[in-house]
Amino acid sequence: MPRSSHWLNPRSLLTISTIALFVLALMPVRYLGWVTWIADGPVTLCTAPIERTLGLVVNRFVDRRENDGADSTQNNALVARVQQLEFELLNQQSENEKLRAQVAEYQLGLSLNPDVPRQLFARIIGGGADLSAGIIKAKAGSNEGVEVGSVAVVKGVNLVGRVARVESRFCFILPITERASGRIEGLIMLGDKESGPACSLTPSGAGALQGPVIYPADQPQVIAAIRPGLLVRLADGRWPASSQMLVLGLIDRVDLATNQRQIVTVRPVVPLDRVPEVVLRIPAPQPAATPGGKTPP
């Protein structure tokens, strides 16, 4: 087999092509007219049959790339809209659950005291700067009809305290566990519907109420029956009739005094210094007196 010329090997051809291109790059433009003839002639003759096909392929890729960008932008907008709708749906569900809980709380309070004149939800926003540290500030005032003496409850039946002061948009509640609220009378429940002896309670200063158990003269003492966990309800004539039998709390401890008298410590079911909102029981308006000094029937 004859050996090929060393001038035709790939390395020699590459070297020759490089030198030729370098020389052409240095030549003046007026001597390069024949290059245009090559581009318009043989090169065009070779590329013309596939030029349209190549153009269609290139345009297809460009259009697809542009469409992909447009689709991506549209998809991002749809995803953002779906996320917004999901947020609004969850927010609405949360609001509905809150409203259901409020309705249930209203109904629970009415089941205990059907003669409650009017109930109003009020959000707790802090204490009053000019009052004692235990005062609770609620976002409801005279604009909503709140009056001094309105009773505040939480979770329908748990007594919080009474409104001590009212402003146009706020009111200030004195909890029953604060020393300034004074003595309060309760009734110990031996069962769901079985009432036991009374108790006279005063704030202990530790978020609880404490006082002796009071047995009526005609009722035998049931010392063994008084135990932690029993429910204590309000039974105090100084409070509105619509507030009687509200829950004061649960017996936390039973001590025996030196005179063999039982001392109970009652703690509210819900810590009164951490309630997020309360229900205000607005008293019924008193009928105006007639000029003759009598109230209308």
PDB file of C-alpha atoms in Angstrom:
ATOM      1  CA  MET A   1       0.000   0.000   0.000  1.00  0.00           C
ATOM      2  CA  PRO A   2       1.539   3.319  -1.065  1.00  0.00           C
ATOM      3  CA  ARG A   3       2.291   5.833   1.645  1.00  0.00           C
ATOM      4  CA  SER A   4       0.293   9.039   1.534  1.00  0.00           C
ATOM      5  CA  SER A   5       2.095  12.271   0.971  1.00  0.00           C
ATOM      6  CA  HIS A   6       3.133  14.063   4.148  1.00  0.00           C
ATOM      7  CA  TRP A   7       1.545  17.220   2.692  1.00  0.00           C
ATOM      8  CA  LEU A   8      -1.915  15.651   2.994  1.00  0.00           C
ATOM      9  CA  ASN A   9      -1.826  14.636   6.625  1.00  0.00           C
ATOM     10  CA  PRO A  10      -4.248  16.548   8.989  1.00  0.00           C
ATOM     11  CA  ARG A  11      -1.497  18.298  10.944  1.00  0.00           C
ATOM     12  CA  SER A  12       0.071  19.776   7.800  1.00  0.00           C
ATOM     13  CA  LEU A  13      -3.316  20.884   6.442  1.00  0.00           C
ATOM     14  CA  LEU A  14      -4.146  22.600   9.756  1.00  0.00           C
ATOM     15  CA  THR A  15      -0.835  24.437   9.756  1.00  0.00           C
ATOM     16  CA  ILE A  16      -1.275  25.575   6.156  1.00  0.00           C
ATOM     17  CA  SER A  17      -4.881  26.745   6.862  1.00  0.00           C
ATOM     18  CA  THR A  18      -3.764  28.727   9.890  1.00  0.00           C
ATOM     19  CA  ILE A  19      -1.006  30.468   7.958  1.00  0.00           C
ATOM     20  CA  ALA A  20      -3.382  31.261   5.074  1.00  0.00           C
ATOM     21  CA  LEU A  21      -6.016  32.757   7.405  1.00  0.00           C
ATOM     22  CA  PHE A  22      -3.356  34.835   9.174  1.00  0.00           C
ATOM     23  CA  VAL A  23      -2.111  36.206   5.816  1.00  0.00           C
ATOM     24  CA  LEU A  24      -5.684  36.955   4.664  1.00  0.00           C
ATOM     25  CA  ALA A  25      -6.375  38.825   7.908  1.00  0.00           C
ATOM     26  CA  LEU A  26      -3.388  41.102   7.244  1.00  0.00           C
ATOM     27  CA  MET A  27      -4.195  41.815   3.585  1.00  0.00           C
ATOM     28  CA  PRO A  28      -5.942  45.089   2.566  1.00  0.00           C
ATOM     29  CA  VAL A  29      -9.674  44.858   1.918  1.00  0.00           C
ATOM     30  CA  ARG A  30      -9.298  45.797  -1.770  1.00  0.00           C
ATOM     31  CA  TYR A  31      -7.442  42.507  -2.387  1.00  0.00           C
ATOM     32  CA  LEU A  32     -10.206  40.353  -0.812  1.00  0.00           C
ATOM     33  CA  GLY A  33     -12.978  40.777  -3.383  1.00  0.00           C
ATOM     34  CA  TRP A  34     -12.544  37.161  -4.520  1.00  0.00           C
ATOM     35  CA  VAL A  35     -13.646  36.040  -1.005  1.00  0.00           C
ATOM     36  CA  THR A  36     -17.088  37.579  -1.667  1.00  0.00           C
ATOM     37  CA  TRP A  37     -17.271  35.605  -4.914  1.00  0.00           C
ATOM     38  CA  ILE A  38     -16.627  32.398  -2.965  1.00  0.00           C
ATOM     39  CA  ALA A  39     -19.344  33.272  -0.395  1.00  0.00           C
ATOM     40  CA  ASP A  40     -21.886  34.187  -3.097  1.00  0.00           C
ATOM     41  CA  GLY A  41     -21.012  31.306  -5.328  1.00  0.00           C
ATOM     42  CA  PRO A  42     -19.992  27.870  -4.074  1.00  0.00           C
ATOM     43  CA  VAL A  43     -20.986  28.464  -0.431  1.00  0.00           C
ATOM     44  CA  THR A  44     -24.415  29.792  -1.369  1.00  0.00           C
ATOM     45  CA  LEU A  45     -24.844  26.903  -3.816  1.00  0.00           C
ATOM     46  CA  CYS A  46     -24.192  24.412  -1.011  1.00  0.00           C
ATOM     47  CA  THR A  47     -26.279  26.082   1.752  1.00  0.00           C
ATOM     48  CA  ALA A  48     -29.280  27.323  -0.275  1.00  0.00           C
ATOM     49  CA  PRO A  49     -31.177  23.976  -0.311  1.00  0.00           C
ATOM     50  CA  ILE A  50     -31.097  23.655   3.523  1.00  0.00           C
ATOM     51  CA  GLU A  51     -31.177  27.357   4.437  1.00  0.00           C
ATOM     52  CA  ARG A  52     -34.983  27.478   4.854  1.00  0.00           C
ATOM     53  CA  THR A  53     -35.001  24.272   6.850  1.00  0.00           C
ATOM     54  CA  LEU A  54     -32.292  25.562   9.184  1.00  0.00           C
ATOM     55  CA  GLY A  55     -34.223  28.841   9.588  1.00  0.00           C
ATOM     56  CA  LEU A  56     -37.409  27.000  10.546  1.00  0.00           C
ATOM     57  CA  VAL A  57     -35.554  24.892  13.101  1.00  0.00           C
ATOM     58  CA  VAL A  58     -33.856  27.924  14.649  1.00  0.00           C
ATOM     59  CA  ASN A  59     -37.139  29.895  14.778  1.00  0.00           C
ATOM     60  CA  ARG A  60     -38.898  26.927  16.390  1.00  0.00           C
ATOM     61  CA  PHE A  61     -36.331  26.807  19.190  1.00  0.00           C
ATOM     62  CA  VAL A  62     -36.506  30.586  19.700  1.00  0.00           C
ATOM     63  CA  ASP A  63     -40.325  30.579  19.798  1.00  0.00           C
ATOM     64  CA  ARG A  64     -40.343  27.661  22.240  1.00  0.00           C
ATOM     65  CA  ARG A  65     -37.904  29.452  24.503  1.00  0.00           C
ATOM     66  CA  GLU A  66     -40.055  32.600  24.481  1.00  0.00           C
ATOM     67  CA  ASN A  67     -43.214  30.563  25.102  1.00  0.00           C
ATOM     68  CA  ASP A  68     -41.533  28.721  27.964  1.00  0.00           C
ATOM     69  CA  GLY A  69     -40.690  32.072  29.564  1.00  0.00           C
ATOM     70  CA  ALA A  70     -44.263  33.328  29.119  1.00  0.00           C
ATOM     71  CA  ASP A  71     -45.685  30.043  30.488  1.00  0.00           C
ATOM     72  CA  SER A  72     -43.353  30.229  33.469  1.00  0.00           C
ATOM     73  CA  THR A  73     -44.493  33.785  34.282  1.00  0.00           C
ATOM     74  CA  GLN A  74     -48.134  32.756  33.953  1.00  0.00           C
ATOM     75  CA  ASN A  75     -47.599  29.694  36.147  1.00  0.00           C
ATOM     76  CA  ASN A  76     -45.924  31.808  38.840  1.00  0.00           C
ATOM     77  CA  ALA A  77     -48.893  34.168  38.818  1.00  0.00           C
ATOM     78  CA  LEU A  78     -51.316  31.241  39.147  1.00  0.00           C
ATOM     79  CA  VAL A  79     -49.325  29.736  42.038  1.00  0.00           C
ATOM     80  CA  ALA A  80     -49.318  33.079  43.841  1.00  0.00           C
ATOM     81  CA  ARG A  81     -53.084  33.422  43.350  1.00  0.00           C
ATOM     82  CA  VAL A  82     -53.715  29.890  44.645  1.00  0.00           C
ATOM     83  CA  GLN A  83     -51.602  30.591  47.732  1.00  0.00           C
ATOM     84  CA  GLN A  84     -53.532  33.826  48.348  1.00  0.00           C
ATOM     85  CA  LEU A  85     -56.856  31.984  48.069  1.00  0.00           C
ATOM     86  CA  GLU A  86     -55.628  29.278  50.453  1.00  0.00           C
ATOM     87  CA  PHE A  87     -54.650  31.950  52.979  1.00  0.00           C
ATOM     88  CA  GLU A  88     -58.033  33.664  52.679  1.00  0.00           C
ATOM     89  CA  LEU A  89     -59.816  30.319  53.090  1.00  0.00           C
ATOM     90  CA  LEU A  90     -57.850  29.392  56.219  1.00  0.00           C
ATOM     91  CA  ASN A  91     -58.380  32.873  57.633  1.00  0.00           C
ATOM     92  CA  GLN A  92     -62.120  32.612  57.009  1.00  0.00           C
ATOM     93  CA  GLN A  93     -62.260  29.157  58.593  1.00  0.00           C
ATOM     94  CA  SER A  94     -60.450  30.493  61.662  1.00  0.00           C
ATOM     95  CA  GLU A  95     -62.902  33.396  61.904  1.00  0.00           C
ATOM     96  CA  ASN A  96     -65.856  30.993  61.589  1.00  0.00           C
ATOM     97  CA  GLU A  97     -64.459  28.781  64.353  1.00  0.00           C
ATOM     98  CA  LYS A  98     -64.079  31.846  66.577  1.00  0.00           C
ATOM     99  CA  LEU A  99     -67.681  32.888  65.909  1.00  0.00           C
ATOM    100  CA  ARG A 100     -68.923  29.361  66.673  1.00  0.00           C
ATOM    101  CA  ALA A 101     -67.004  29.410  69.959  1.00  0.00           C
ATOM    102  CA  GLN A 102     -68.521  32.785  70.854  1.00  0.00           C
ATOM    103  CA  VAL A 103     -72.031  31.539  70.091  1.00  0.00           C
ATOM    104  CA  ALA A 104     -71.411  28.453  72.225  1.00  0.00           C
ATOM    105  CA  GLU A 105     -70.149  30.675  75.047  1.00  0.00           C
ATOM    106  CA  TYR A 106     -73.234  32.881  74.821  1.00  0.00           C
ATOM    107  CA  GLN A 107     -75.491  29.844  74.906  1.00  0.00           C
ATOM    108  CA  LEU A 108     -73.626  28.355  77.854  1.00  0.00           C
ATOM    109  CA  GLY A 109     -74.046  31.566  79.837  1.00  0.00           C
ATOM    110  CA  LEU A 110     -77.745  31.789  78.968  1.00  0.00           C
ATOM    111  CA  SER A 111     -78.317  28.164  79.960  1.00  0.00           C
ATOM    112  CA  LEU A 112     -77.125  29.046  83.473  1.00  0.00           C
ATOM    113  CA  ASN A 113     -78.834  32.453  83.720  1.00  0.00           C
ATOM    114  CA  PRO A 114     -81.628  32.812  81.131  1.00  0.00           C
ATOM    115  CA  ASP A 115     -82.471  36.304  82.395  1.00  0.00           C
ATOM    116  CA  VAL A 116     -79.162  37.878  81.331  1.00  0.00           C
ATOM    117  CA  PRO A 117     -80.180  41.244  79.754  1.00  0.00           C
ATOM    118  CA  ARG A 118     -77.372  41.569  77.205  1.00  0.00           C
ATOM    119  CA  GLN A 119     -73.952  40.056  76.569  1.00  0.00           C
ATOM    120  CA  LEU A 120     -70.999  41.661  74.805  1.00  0.00           C
ATOM    121  CA  PHE A 121     -67.600  40.249  73.846  1.00  0.00           C
ATOM    122  CA  ALA A 122     -64.636  42.449  74.791  1.00  0.00           C
ATOM    123  CA  ARG A 123     -60.969  41.864  74.003  1.00  0.00           C
ATOM    124  CA  ILE A 124     -58.498  42.302  76.860  1.00  0.00           C
ATOM    125  CA  ILE A 125     -55.770  44.814  75.992  1.00  0.00           C
ATOM    126  CA  GLY A 126     -53.929  45.388  79.281  1.00  0.00           C
ATOM    127  CA  GLY A 127     -54.098  47.124  82.639  1.00  0.00           C
ATOM    128  CA  GLY A 128     -54.944  50.688  83.533  1.00  0.00           C
ATOM    129  CA  ALA A 129     -52.002  52.950  84.302  1.00  0.00           C
ATOM    130  CA  ASP A 130     -53.888  54.971  86.908  1.00  0.00           C
ATOM    131  CA  LEU A 131     -55.390  51.976  88.713  1.00  0.00           C
ATOM    132  CA  SER A 132     -53.946  49.084  90.695  1.00  0.00           C
ATOM    133  CA  ALA A 133     -51.820  46.528  88.880  1.00  0.00           C
ATOM    134  CA  GLY A 134     -54.565  43.898  88.977  1.00  0.00           C
ATOM    135  CA  ILE A 135     -57.062  45.911  86.959  1.00  0.00           C
ATOM    136  CA  ILE A 136     -57.925  44.436  83.539  1.00  0.00           C
ATOM    137  CA  LYS A 137     -58.544  46.786  80.604  1.00  0.00           C
ATOM    138  CA  ALA A 138     -61.081  45.647  78.013  1.00  0.00           C
ATOM    139  CA  LYS A 139     -61.825  47.125  74.598  1.00  0.00           C
ATOM    140  CA  ALA A 140     -65.480  48.018  75.136  1.00  0.00           C
ATOM    141  CA  GLY A 141     -66.902  51.134  76.748  1.00  0.00           C
ATOM    142  CA  SER A 142     -69.858  53.426  77.063  1.00  0.00           C
ATOM    143  CA  ASN A 143     -70.148  53.592  73.271  1.00  0.00           C
ATOM    144  CA  GLU A 144     -71.184  49.926  73.400  1.00  0.00           C
ATOM    145  CA  GLY A 145     -73.443  50.403  76.426  1.00  0.00           C
ATOM    146  CA  VAL A 146     -71.045  49.120  79.100  1.00  0.00           C
ATOM    147  CA  GLU A 147     -71.843  50.387  82.588  1.00  0.00           C
ATOM    148  CA  VAL A 148     -70.113  50.326  85.956  1.00  0.00           C
ATOM    149  CA  GLY A 149     -71.106  47.118  87.713  1.00  0.00           C
ATOM    150  CA  SER A 150     -71.314  45.049  84.518  1.00  0.00           C
ATOM    151  CA  VAL A 151     -70.195  41.505  85.250  1.00  0.00           C
ATOM    152  CA  ALA A 152     -67.318  39.957  83.284  1.00  0.00           C
ATOM    153  CA  VAL A 153     -67.144  36.212  82.649  1.00  0.00           C
ATOM    154  CA  VAL A 154     -64.919  33.943  80.596  1.00  0.00           C
ATOM    155  CA  LYS A 155     -65.811  30.682  78.840  1.00  0.00           C
ATOM    156  CA  GLY A 156     -69.478  31.346  79.444  1.00  0.00           C
ATOM    157  CA  VAL A 157     -69.816  30.693  83.179  1.00  0.00           C
ATOM    158  CA  ASN A 158     -66.497  31.493  84.903  1.00  0.00           C
ATOM    159  CA  LEU A 159     -66.687  34.724  86.885  1.00  0.00           C
ATOM    160  CA  VAL A 160     -63.860  37.216  86.258  1.00  0.00           C
ATOM    161  CA  GLY A 161     -65.029  40.329  88.103  1.00  0.00           C
ATOM    162  CA  ARG A 162     -67.014  43.552  87.780  1.00  0.00           C
ATOM    163  CA  VAL A 163     -66.471  46.705  85.756  1.00  0.00           C
ATOM    164  CA  ALA A 164     -65.051  49.387  88.052  1.00  0.00           C
ATOM    165  CA  ARG A 165     -64.732  52.238  85.546  1.00  0.00           C
ATOM    166  CA  VAL A 166     -65.990  52.996  82.052  1.00  0.00           C
ATOM    167  CA  GLU A 167     -64.647  55.254  79.319  1.00  0.00           C
ATOM    168  CA  SER A 168     -66.005  55.840  75.845  1.00  0.00           C
ATOM    169  CA  ARG A 169     -64.086  52.977  74.217  1.00  0.00           C
ATOM    170  CA  PHE A 170     -62.638  51.064  77.179  1.00  0.00           C
ATOM    171  CA  CYS A 171     -63.664  49.681  80.544  1.00  0.00           C
ATOM    172  CA  PHE A 172     -61.644  48.558  83.565  1.00  0.00           C
ATOM    173  CA  ILE A 173     -62.497  45.276  85.287  1.00  0.00           C
ATOM    174  CA  LEU A 174     -61.616  44.468  88.893  1.00  0.00           C
ATOM    175  CA  PRO A 175     -61.034  40.690  89.153  1.00  0.00           C
ATOM    176  CA  ILE A 176     -62.480  38.792  92.094  1.00  0.00           C
ATOM    177  CA  THR A 177     -58.957  37.627  93.046  1.00  0.00           C
ATOM    178  CA  GLU A 178     -57.749  41.186  93.718  1.00  0.00           C
ATOM    179  CA  ARG A 179     -57.776  42.359  97.344  1.00  0.00           C
ATOM    180  CA  ALA A 180     -59.718  45.499  96.427  1.00  0.00           C
ATOM    181  CA  SER A 181     -62.690  43.381  95.335  1.00  0.00           C
ATOM    182  CA  GLY A 182     -63.319  42.315  98.954  1.00  0.00           C
ATOM    183  CA  ARG A 183     -65.273  39.391 100.288  1.00  0.00           C
ATOM    184  CA  ILE A 184     -67.447  37.192  98.106  1.00  0.00           C
ATOM    185  CA  GLU A 185     -69.868  34.463  99.123  1.00  0.00           C
ATOM    186  CA  GLY A 186     -69.828  31.091  97.428  1.00  0.00           C
ATOM    187  CA  LEU A 187     -71.654  27.777  97.454  1.00  0.00           C
ATOM    188  CA  ILE A 188     -69.750  24.491  97.413  1.00  0.00           C
ATOM    189  CA  MET A 189     -71.222  21.956  94.999  1.00  0.00           C
ATOM    190  CA  LEU A 190     -71.015  18.351  96.229  1.00  0.00           C
ATOM    191  CA  GLY A 191     -72.196  17.127  92.817  1.00  0.00           C
ATOM    192  CA  ASP A 192     -73.463  18.403  89.485  1.00  0.00           C
ATOM    193  CA  LYS A 193     -76.782  19.459  91.011  1.00  0.00           C
ATOM    194  CA  GLU A 194     -76.209  18.799  94.703  1.00  0.00           C
ATOM    195  CA  SER A 195     -75.311  21.907  96.655  1.00  0.00           C
ATOM    196  CA  GLY A 196     -73.377  21.777  99.896  1.00  0.00           C
ATOM    197  CA  PRO A 197     -72.368  24.329 102.512  1.00  0.00           C
ATOM    198  CA  ALA A 198     -71.535  27.953 101.808  1.00  0.00           C
ATOM    199  CA  CYS A 199     -68.127  29.580 102.066  1.00  0.00           C
ATOM    200  CA  SER A 200     -67.052  33.151 102.690  1.00  0.00           C
ATOM    201  CA  LEU A 201     -64.041  33.924 100.522  1.00  0.00           C
ATOM    202  CA  THR A 202     -61.542  36.777 100.341  1.00  0.00           C
ATOM    203  CA  PRO A 203     -58.643  37.238  97.904  1.00  0.00           C
ATOM    204  CA  SER A 204     -55.488  35.535  99.182  1.00  0.00           C
ATOM    205  CA  GLY A 205     -53.124  37.663  97.082  1.00  0.00           C
ATOM    206  CA  ALA A 206     -51.866  34.685  95.067  1.00  0.00           C
ATOM    207  CA  GLY A 207     -54.530  34.548  92.362  1.00  0.00           C
ATOM    208  CA  ALA A 208     -56.895  32.568  94.592  1.00  0.00           C
ATOM    209  CA  LEU A 209     -59.698  32.978  97.132  1.00  0.00           C
ATOM    210  CA  GLN A 210     -59.628  31.672 100.672  1.00  0.00           C
ATOM    211  CA  GLY A 211     -62.102  31.462 103.555  1.00  0.00           C
ATOM    212  CA  PRO A 212     -64.040  29.329 105.988  1.00  0.00           C
ATOM    213  CA  VAL A 213     -66.760  26.832 105.191  1.00  0.00           C
ATOM    214  CA  ILE A 214     -70.089  27.924 106.700  1.00  0.00           C
ATOM    215  CA  TYR A 215     -72.619  25.282 107.723  1.00  0.00           C
ATOM    216  CA  PRO A 216     -76.215  26.270 108.439  1.00  0.00           C
ATOM    217  CA  ALA A 217     -77.497  25.458 111.897  1.00  0.00           C
ATOM    218  CA  ASP A 218     -79.946  22.886 110.511  1.00  0.00           C
ATOM    219  CA  GLN A 219     -77.392  21.198 108.234  1.00  0.00           C
ATOM    220  CA  PRO A 220     -74.980  18.610 109.637  1.00  0.00           C
ATOM    221  CA  GLN A 221     -71.325  19.170 108.917  1.00  0.00           C
ATOM    222  CA  VAL A 222     -70.004  17.040 106.059  1.00  0.00           C
ATOM    223  CA  ILE A 223     -66.333  17.601 106.710  1.00  0.00           C
ATOM    224  CA  ALA A 224     -65.199  14.518 104.836  1.00  0.00           C
ATOM    225  CA  ALA A 225     -67.198  15.543 101.749  1.00  0.00           C
ATOM    226  CA  ILE A 226     -65.337  18.845 101.347  1.00  0.00           C
ATOM    227  CA  ARG A 227     -62.315  17.953  99.256  1.00  0.00           C
ATOM    228  CA  PRO A 228     -60.113  19.413  96.519  1.00  0.00           C
ATOM    229  CA  GLY A 229     -61.657  19.451  93.065  1.00  0.00           C
ATOM    230  CA  LEU A 230     -65.171  20.454  94.107  1.00  0.00           C
ATOM    231  CA  LEU A 231     -66.776  23.316  92.208  1.00  0.00           C
ATOM    232  CA  VAL A 232     -67.628  26.569  94.000  1.00  0.00           C
ATOM    233  CA  ARG A 233     -70.344  28.846  92.586  1.00  0.00           C
ATOM    234  CA  LEU A 234     -71.349  32.413  93.316  1.00  0.00           C
ATOM    235  CA  ALA A 235     -74.149  32.817  95.863  1.00  0.00           C
ATOM    236  CA  ASP A 236     -73.915  36.434  96.932  1.00  0.00           C
ATOM    237  CA  GLY A 237     -76.884  38.794  97.139  1.00  0.00           C
ATOM    238  CA  ARG A 238     -74.612  41.792  96.512  1.00  0.00           C
ATOM    239  CA  TRP A 239     -74.155  40.636  92.945  1.00  0.00           C
ATOM    240  CA  PRO A 240     -76.833  40.861  90.210  1.00  0.00           C
ATOM    241  CA  ALA A 241     -79.411  38.083  90.146  1.00  0.00           C
ATOM    242  CA  SER A 242     -78.305  37.158  86.613  1.00  0.00           C
ATOM    243  CA  SER A 243     -74.817  36.391  87.988  1.00  0.00           C
ATOM    244  CA  GLN A 244     -75.815  33.924  90.706  1.00  0.00           C
ATOM    245  CA  MET A 245     -74.345  30.421  90.347  1.00  0.00           C
ATOM    246  CA  LEU A 246     -71.511  31.566  88.106  1.00  0.00           C
ATOM    247  CA  VAL A 247     -68.349  29.565  88.733  1.00  0.00           C
ATOM    248  CA  LEU A 248     -65.848  31.033  91.190  1.00  0.00           C
ATOM    249  CA  GLY A 249     -63.399  28.176  90.798  1.00  0.00           C
ATOM    250  CA  LEU A 250     -62.371  24.791  92.132  1.00  0.00           C
ATOM    251  CA  ILE A 251     -61.292  23.922  95.654  1.00  0.00           C
ATOM    252  CA  ASP A 252     -57.517  23.691  95.543  1.00  0.00           C
ATOM    253  CA  ARG A 253     -56.859  22.878  99.203  1.00  0.00           C
ATOM    254  CA  VAL A 254     -58.760  22.176 102.412  1.00  0.00           C
ATOM    255  CA  ASP A 255     -57.164  23.119 105.750  1.00  0.00           C
ATOM    256  CA  LEU A 256     -58.438  22.610 109.266  1.00  0.00           C
ATOM    257  CA  ALA A 257     -58.199  25.587 111.625  1.00  0.00           C
ATOM    258  CA  THR A 258     -57.480  25.292 115.349  1.00  0.00           C
ATOM    259  CA  ASN A 259     -61.195  25.572 116.076  1.00  0.00           C
ATOM    260  CA  GLN A 260     -61.829  22.593 113.754  1.00  0.00           C
ATOM    261  CA  ARG A 261     -63.261  24.914 111.146  1.00  0.00           C
ATOM    262  CA  GLN A 262     -62.513  24.096 107.532  1.00  0.00           C
ATOM    263  CA  ILE A 263     -60.635  26.683 105.459  1.00  0.00           C
ATOM    264  CA  VAL A 264     -60.850  26.205 101.697  1.00  0.00           C
ATOM    265  CA  THR A 265     -58.605  27.702  99.045  1.00  0.00           C
ATOM    266  CA  VAL A 266     -60.482  28.236  95.775  1.00  0.00           C
ATOM    267  CA  ARG A 267     -58.624  28.842  92.549  1.00  0.00           C
ATOM    268  CA  PRO A 268     -60.350  30.077  89.342  1.00  0.00           C
ATOM    269  CA  VAL A 269     -60.638  27.514  86.560  1.00  0.00           C
ATOM    270  CA  VAL A 270     -59.046  30.019  84.164  1.00  0.00           C
ATOM    271  CA  PRO A 271     -56.155  32.258  85.397  1.00  0.00           C
ATOM    272  CA  LEU A 272     -57.810  35.672  85.451  1.00  0.00           C
ATOM    273  CA  ASP A 273     -54.604  37.555  84.629  1.00  0.00           C
ATOM    274  CA  ARG A 274     -54.224  35.709  81.313  1.00  0.00           C
ATOM    275  CA  VAL A 275     -57.687  35.762  79.745  1.00  0.00           C
ATOM    276  CA  PRO A 276     -57.615  37.011  76.116  1.00  0.00           C
ATOM    277  CA  GLU A 277     -61.232  38.219  76.083  1.00  0.00           C
ATOM    278  CA  VAL A 278     -64.295  38.313  78.306  1.00  0.00           C
ATOM    279  CA  VAL A 279     -68.044  38.435  77.969  1.00  0.00           C
ATOM    280  CA  LEU A 280     -69.564  41.478  79.637  1.00  0.00           C
ATOM    281  CA  ARG A 281     -73.025  40.988  81.088  1.00  0.00           C
ATOM    282  CA  ILE A 282     -74.675  44.391  80.711  1.00  0.00           C
ATOM    283  CA  PRO A 283     -77.359  45.076  83.351  1.00  0.00           C
ATOM    284  CA  ALA A 284     -80.863  45.939  82.214  1.00  0.00           C
ATOM    285  CA  PRO A 285     -81.616  49.688  82.218  1.00  0.00           C
ATOM    286  CA  GLN A 286     -83.575  50.812  85.257  1.00  0.00           C
ATOM    287  CA  PRO A 287     -87.031  52.239  84.468  1.00  0.00           C
ATOM    288  CA  ALA A 288     -87.235  55.978  84.875  1.00  0.00           C
ATOM    289  CA  ALA A 289     -89.261  57.263  87.795  1.00  0.00           C
ATOM    290  CA  THR A 290     -92.490  59.146  87.095  1.00  0.00           C
ATOM    291  CA  PRO A 291     -93.017  62.677  88.429  1.00  0.00           C
ATOM    292  CA  GLY A 292     -95.096  61.195  91.254  1.00  0.00           C
ATOM    293  CA  GLY A 293     -92.106  59.199  92.454  1.00  0.00           C
ATOM    294  CA  LYS A 294     -93.372  55.872  91.173  1.00  0.00           C
ATOM    295  CA  THR A 295     -91.784  53.769  88.478  1.00  0.00           C
ATOM    296  CA  PRO A 296     -93.986  52.785  85.565  1.00  0.00           C
ATOM    297  CA  PRO A 297     -95.260  49.186  85.594  1.00  0.00           C
TER     298      PRO A 297
END
